[in-house]
Every structure is written in C-alpha cells, then in structure tokens.
Tab-separated table of C-alpha atoms in Angstrom:
chain	number	residue	atom	x	y	z
A	1	ASP	CA	-0.068	-0.096	-0.084
A	2	ALA	CA	1.187	3.504	-0.865
A	3	GLY	CA	0.123	4.862	2.470
A	4	VAL	CA	-2.032	7.861	2.966
A	5	ILE	CA	-1.572	10.130	-0.083
A	6	GLN	CA	-2.016	13.770	0.109
A	7	SER	CA	-1.999	16.502	-2.742
A	8	PRO	CA	-0.647	19.035	-3.417
A	9	ARG	CA	2.345	18.923	-1.302
A	10	HIS	CA	2.676	22.764	-1.279
A	11	GLU	CA	0.051	25.340	-2.098
A	12	VAL	CA	0.649	29.092	-2.333
A	13	THR	CA	-2.414	31.151	-2.844
A	14	GLU	CA	-3.560	34.695	-2.637
A	15	MET	CA	-6.000	35.796	0.089
A	16	GLY	CA	-9.539	35.346	-0.721
A	17	GLN	CA	-8.919	32.515	-3.235
A	18	GLU	CA	-10.466	28.960	-2.752
A	19	VAL	CA	-8.107	26.154	-1.763
A	20	THR	CA	-8.751	22.461	-1.964
A	21	LEU	CA	-6.760	19.963	-0.297
A	22	ARG	CA	-7.024	16.186	-1.234
A	23	CYS	CA	-6.468	13.077	0.683
A	24	LYS	CA	-6.609	9.296	-0.232
A	25	PRO	CA	-6.630	7.090	2.779
A	26	ILE	CA	-5.146	3.667	3.197
A	27	SER	CA	-7.652	1.003	1.652
A	28	GLY	CA	-9.663	-0.579	4.302
A	29	HIS	CA	-9.164	1.971	6.845
A	30	ASN	CA	-12.565	3.250	7.907
A	31	SER	CA	-11.478	6.400	9.984
A	32	LEU	CA	-10.193	9.583	8.379
A	33	PHE	CA	-8.933	12.659	10.114
A	34	TRP	CA	-7.843	16.003	9.122
A	35	TYR	CA	-5.281	17.718	11.345
A	36	ARG	CA	-3.704	21.306	11.030
A	37	GLN	CA	-0.264	21.866	12.370
A	38	THR	CA	0.805	25.280	13.520
A	39	MET	CA	3.836	26.523	15.680
A	40	MET	CA	1.441	28.004	18.140
A	41	ARG	CA	-1.132	25.344	18.677
A	42	GLY	CA	0.641	22.098	17.496
A	43	LEU	CA	-1.483	19.476	15.768
A	44	GLU	CA	-5.227	20.159	15.978
A	45	LEU	CA	-8.047	18.003	14.891
A	46	LEU	CA	-10.221	19.725	12.341
A	47	ILE	CA	-12.680	16.925	11.381
A	48	TYR	CA	-13.109	13.018	11.820
A	49	PHE	CA	-14.992	10.808	9.330
A	50	ASN	CA	-16.079	7.199	10.097
A	51	ASN	CA	-17.245	5.122	7.136
A	52	ASN	CA	-17.394	8.415	5.079
A	53	VAL	CA	-19.659	10.092	7.514
A	54	PRO	CA	-18.439	13.232	9.483
A	55	ILE	CA	-18.833	12.343	13.001
A	56	ASP	CA	-16.981	15.426	14.668
A	57	ASP	CA	-16.416	18.540	12.994
A	58	SER	CA	-16.097	20.774	16.225
A	59	GLY	CA	-12.588	21.565	15.381
A	60	MET	CA	-13.293	23.168	12.029
A	61	PRO	CA	-12.261	26.810	12.506
A	62	GLU	CA	-15.296	28.598	10.961
A	63	ASP	CA	-17.828	28.424	7.953
A	64	ARG	CA	-14.904	29.020	5.623
A	65	PHE	CA	-13.904	25.526	6.109
A	66	SER	CA	-15.571	22.605	4.745
A	67	ALA	CA	-14.637	18.869	4.328
A	68	LYS	CA	-16.231	16.030	2.396
A	69	MET	CA	-15.701	12.325	1.944
A	70	PRO	CA	-17.707	11.198	-0.964
A	71	ASN	CA	-16.254	7.746	-0.814
A	72	ALA	CA	-13.949	5.504	1.063
A	73	SER	CA	-10.883	6.339	-1.057
A	74	PHE	CA	-11.205	10.213	-1.132
A	75	SER	CA	-11.569	13.203	1.034
A	76	THR	CA	-11.304	16.920	0.553
A	77	LEU	CA	-10.695	19.873	2.831
A	78	LYS	CA	-11.862	23.223	1.213
A	79	ILE	CA	-11.088	26.741	2.437
A	80	GLN	CA	-13.091	29.338	0.931
A	81	PRO	CA	-12.221	32.236	1.052
A	82	SER	CA	-8.648	31.671	2.379
A	83	GLU	CA	-6.958	34.105	4.683
A	84	PRO	CA	-3.228	34.516	5.796
A	85	ARG	CA	-4.002	33.063	9.125
A	86	ASP	CA	-4.942	29.899	7.453
A	87	SER	CA	-1.256	29.292	6.591
A	88	ALA	CA	-0.216	25.928	8.073
A	89	VAL	CA	0.589	22.285	7.294
A	90	TYR	CA	-2.571	20.320	6.941
A	91	PHE	CA	-2.328	16.594	7.546
A	92	CYS	CA	-4.726	13.817	6.785
A	93	ALA	CA	-4.312	10.577	8.611
A	94	SER	CA	-6.226	7.288	8.563
A	95	SER	CA	-6.844	4.453	10.892
A	96	PRO	CA	-8.306	0.892	10.526
A	97	THR	CA	-10.914	1.468	13.316
A	98	ALA	CA	-12.490	4.164	15.342
A	99	LEU	CA	-10.351	3.328	18.380
A	100	PRO	CA	-6.810	4.731	17.476
A	101	ILE	CA	-5.163	1.806	19.664
A	102	HIS	CA	-2.784	1.229	16.640
A	103	GLY	CA	-2.371	4.825	15.907
A	104	TYR	CA	-2.870	6.772	12.790
A	105	THR	CA	-1.109	6.557	9.617
A	106	PHE	CA	-0.339	10.084	8.452
A	107	GLY	CA	0.105	11.561	5.002
A	108	SER	CA	2.990	13.966	4.119
A	109	GLY	CA	0.908	16.958	4.583
A	110	THR	CA	0.145	19.893	2.535
A	111	ARG	CA	1.840	22.986	3.276
A	112	LEU	CA	-0.434	26.019	2.610
A	113	THR	CA	0.714	29.583	2.446
A	114	VAL	CA	-1.861	32.319	2.058
A	115	VAL	CA	-0.388	35.707	1.021
B	1	ILE	CA	-3.090	18.722	33.779
B	2	LEU	CA	-5.761	19.333	31.041
B	3	ASN	CA	-3.487	19.101	28.053
B	4	VAL	CA	-0.816	16.925	26.638
B	5	GLU	CA	2.419	18.761	27.270
B	6	GLN	CA	5.938	17.962	26.306
B	7	SER	CA	9.299	18.923	27.530
B	8	PRO	CA	11.690	20.344	26.519
B	9	GLN	CA	10.288	22.167	23.390
B	10	SER	CA	13.760	21.755	21.739
B	11	LEU	CA	17.008	20.017	22.494
B	12	HIS	CA	20.457	19.871	21.008
B	13	VAL	CA	22.877	16.934	21.905
B	14	GLN	CA	26.180	15.792	20.647
B	15	GLU	CA	26.374	12.534	18.649
B	16	GLY	CA	26.695	9.606	20.916
B	17	ASP	CA	25.001	11.291	23.972
B	18	SER	CA	21.874	9.577	25.400
B	19	THR	CA	18.881	11.786	25.981
B	20	ASN	CA	15.438	11.736	27.210
B	21	PHE	CA	12.255	13.882	26.977
B	22	THR	CA	8.918	13.916	28.826
B	23	CYS	CA	5.334	13.854	27.995
B	24	SER	CA	2.504	14.724	30.533
B	25	PHE	CA	-1.032	14.043	30.159
B	26	PRO	CA	-4.356	13.823	31.951
B	27	SER	CA	-4.520	10.619	33.887
B	28	SER	CA	-8.271	10.421	34.056
B	29	ASN	CA	-10.141	8.336	31.448
B	30	PHE	CA	-6.820	7.281	30.000
B	31	TYR	CA	-6.805	4.816	27.137
B	32	ALA	CA	-3.519	4.793	25.259
B	33	LEU	CA	-0.396	6.857	24.763
B	34	HIS	CA	1.255	7.242	21.388
B	35	TRP	CA	4.760	8.358	20.296
B	36	TYR	CA	5.505	9.436	16.900
B	37	ARG	CA	8.511	10.654	15.170
B	38	TRP	CA	8.258	13.509	12.626
B	39	GLU	CA	11.035	14.450	10.330
B	40	THR	CA	10.712	17.818	8.354
B	41	ALA	CA	8.815	17.376	5.244
B	42	LYS	CA	7.688	13.749	5.958
B	43	SER	CA	4.777	12.242	7.644
B	44	PRO	CA	4.785	11.623	11.461
B	45	GLU	CA	5.694	8.066	11.948
B	46	ALA	CA	4.273	5.925	14.695
B	47	LEU	CA	6.880	4.654	17.186
B	48	PHE	CA	5.111	3.181	20.057
B	49	VAL	CA	1.600	2.682	21.451
B	50	MET	CA	1.320	1.993	25.253
B	51	THR	CA	-1.740	1.327	27.229
B	52	LEU	CA	-0.891	-0.213	30.719
B	53	ASN	CA	0.716	1.457	33.584
B	54	GLY	CA	4.432	0.489	33.716
B	55	ASP	CA	4.583	-0.418	29.902
B	56	GLU	CA	7.995	-0.189	28.535
B	57	LYS	CA	8.382	-0.360	24.741
B	58	LYS	CA	11.814	-0.595	22.877
B	59	LYS	CA	12.716	-0.162	19.120
B	60	GLY	CA	16.513	-0.176	18.559
B	61	ARG	CA	18.026	2.628	20.501
B	62	ILE	CA	14.773	4.280	21.323
B	63	SER	CA	12.599	3.230	24.293
B	64	ALA	CA	9.595	4.442	26.205
B	65	THR	CA	7.844	4.192	29.584
B	66	LEU	CA	4.494	4.863	30.791
B	67	ASN	CA	2.994	6.003	34.082
B	68	THR	CA	-0.597	6.316	33.914
B	69	LYS	CA	-1.289	6.993	37.552
B	70	GLU	CA	0.864	10.049	37.574
B	71	GLY	CA	0.188	10.959	34.018
B	72	TYR	CA	3.611	10.848	32.317
B	73	SER	CA	5.651	9.145	29.754
B	74	TYR	CA	9.487	9.085	28.955
B	75	LEU	CA	11.071	8.662	25.697
B	76	TYR	CA	14.810	7.642	25.843
B	77	ILE	CA	17.375	7.629	22.925
B	78	LYS	CA	20.687	5.766	23.680
B	79	GLY	CA	23.687	6.944	21.799
B	80	SER	CA	22.002	9.643	19.625
B	81	GLN	CA	22.905	9.724	15.937
B	82	PRO	CA	22.122	12.563	13.389
B	83	GLU	CA	19.513	10.524	11.812
B	84	ASP	CA	17.494	10.790	15.162
B	85	SER	CA	17.094	14.553	14.500
B	86	ALA	CA	13.389	15.071	14.324
B	87	THR	CA	10.331	16.194	16.276
B	88	TYR	CA	9.035	13.687	18.813
B	89	LEU	CA	5.311	13.930	19.341
B	90	CYS	CA	3.330	12.294	21.898
B	91	ALA	CA	-0.489	11.909	21.888
B	92	GLN	CA	-3.114	10.536	24.156
B	93	SER	CA	-6.322	8.809	23.475
B	94	HIS	CA	-9.062	8.376	26.270
B	95	SER	CA	-11.902	6.335	26.874
B	96	GLY	CA	-15.509	7.716	26.632
B	97	ALA	CA	-16.901	10.372	24.440
B	98	GLY	CA	-14.400	11.400	21.645
B	99	SER	CA	-12.265	8.336	22.192
B	100	TYR	CA	-11.412	8.226	18.529
B	101	GLN	CA	-9.402	11.285	18.936
B	102	LEU	CA	-5.720	11.668	19.527
B	103	THR	CA	-4.791	14.712	21.472
B	104	PHE	CA	-1.246	15.717	20.572
B	105	GLY	CA	1.586	17.667	22.604
B	106	LYS	CA	3.478	20.383	20.480
B	107	GLY	CA	6.543	18.159	20.430
B	108	THR	CA	10.115	18.005	21.261
B	109	LYS	CA	12.379	19.074	18.479
B	110	LEU	CA	15.741	17.067	18.855
B	111	SER	CA	18.779	18.121	16.922
B	112	VAL	CA	21.888	15.669	17.065
B	113	ILE	CA	25.064	17.578	16.312
B	114	PRO	CA	27.620	15.342	14.521
C-alpha cells in the first residue's frame, strides 16, 4: 500500500482564493482525520470521518472551512475564502478502526501559504 | 493537567550522547499513549503505543515508559545519531466520548550535532 496520499504537497495562494486539499486514505481504513499543524497550537483535529460520515467537525475553525468524503478512498478539505492566518501544514491521517489503539497513519501533509 | 504537554520544546545533543524527554497528560479516562517521530517534510511515523501502567517499549536505541497513575511518559534515545534528529510527538487517547481522537502535544524537537 502506498500509504496515505495527500495533494498538493505545497500550495501558495492569494488571500480570498479557494483552496482544496485532497487525501486518499489507506485502503480498508474506515476512519479519516484532518489535522492542522501550526507553531502556536501544534496538531489540532479539524474533522473526523468514520465510514465516510462526518462524526466530529467541532475543530473546524469557521464556516470558511468545509470537508467532504464522497467515498471510502477520497476526502477533500476546502477553504473558501482563504486568509493568511490559514497558513499551516494540513495533515490527513487514516486508521483501521474508530479506536486509535494502533495509532494513525499520516500523509505527508500539504503546506499551505496564503499571501 | 488538562492538555498533553511535552518538555523540553527543543533539545540539542552531541552525537553519541543519550537523551530523554517527557510527555505529561491527564490521567483520568486514560486509554492509550502514542509516540510519533516526525522528520521535516515527511509524515509523522508511529513509534510506540502503550496502554498499561508500567509499560515499556523498545525499538532499537529508542525506548519509552508509561506511568498512567501520575500521567507521564518518557522517551529515551541511547547513543543519539544525526539521523535521530526530528520532532518527537506524543499523543493521548482516552476512553469515553471522543475516544477516536488523539490529543497531541506540541512536540520536542531534537537536533543531534555530529
């Protein structure tokens, strides 16, 4: 398995533009997580999907952020409109079960810069 | 302790030195403690998962211990090598509501000087 695949690796965009981050989880994993990494706050959970259904989106900062998981092999995180304070590394992770006893497998992240 | 806290925030050691750092976490509703190793521009990589008080895990020169009663875990690196340079993250999962979630510390950034 190629692991969790995220794209793009880097994204530079202007304030106000729409940004879409993509994630392909490991086949057979039924839990998918989007995290945001910043210097100030570390890794923060944005949203959690189980069997393609959003279970907990309490970490999504505001209405400008939205996430979808149309099928078991694909998820997107969208920011519209983007702002400079959204600049961060966004990680997608997947897990075989809802209980992370075996931990998550992370993607390589998308480094977003909003100028 | 309400959050997962790691110390020190950063650390520089000479090649060959042994080192250790700390993860503190809320001991109530504890389920599991995870350690990850994160190299710049790569994915965080799982090192250990520990669930029981007194657990010790080892992988090569890296080992970890767990004290769930007092809410801390130590990560030890014996004979540090330049390739050990990375940020080491710990994360806690708890039982009950939100048990799917890992709560991460901010990490300890280790730099091993050749």
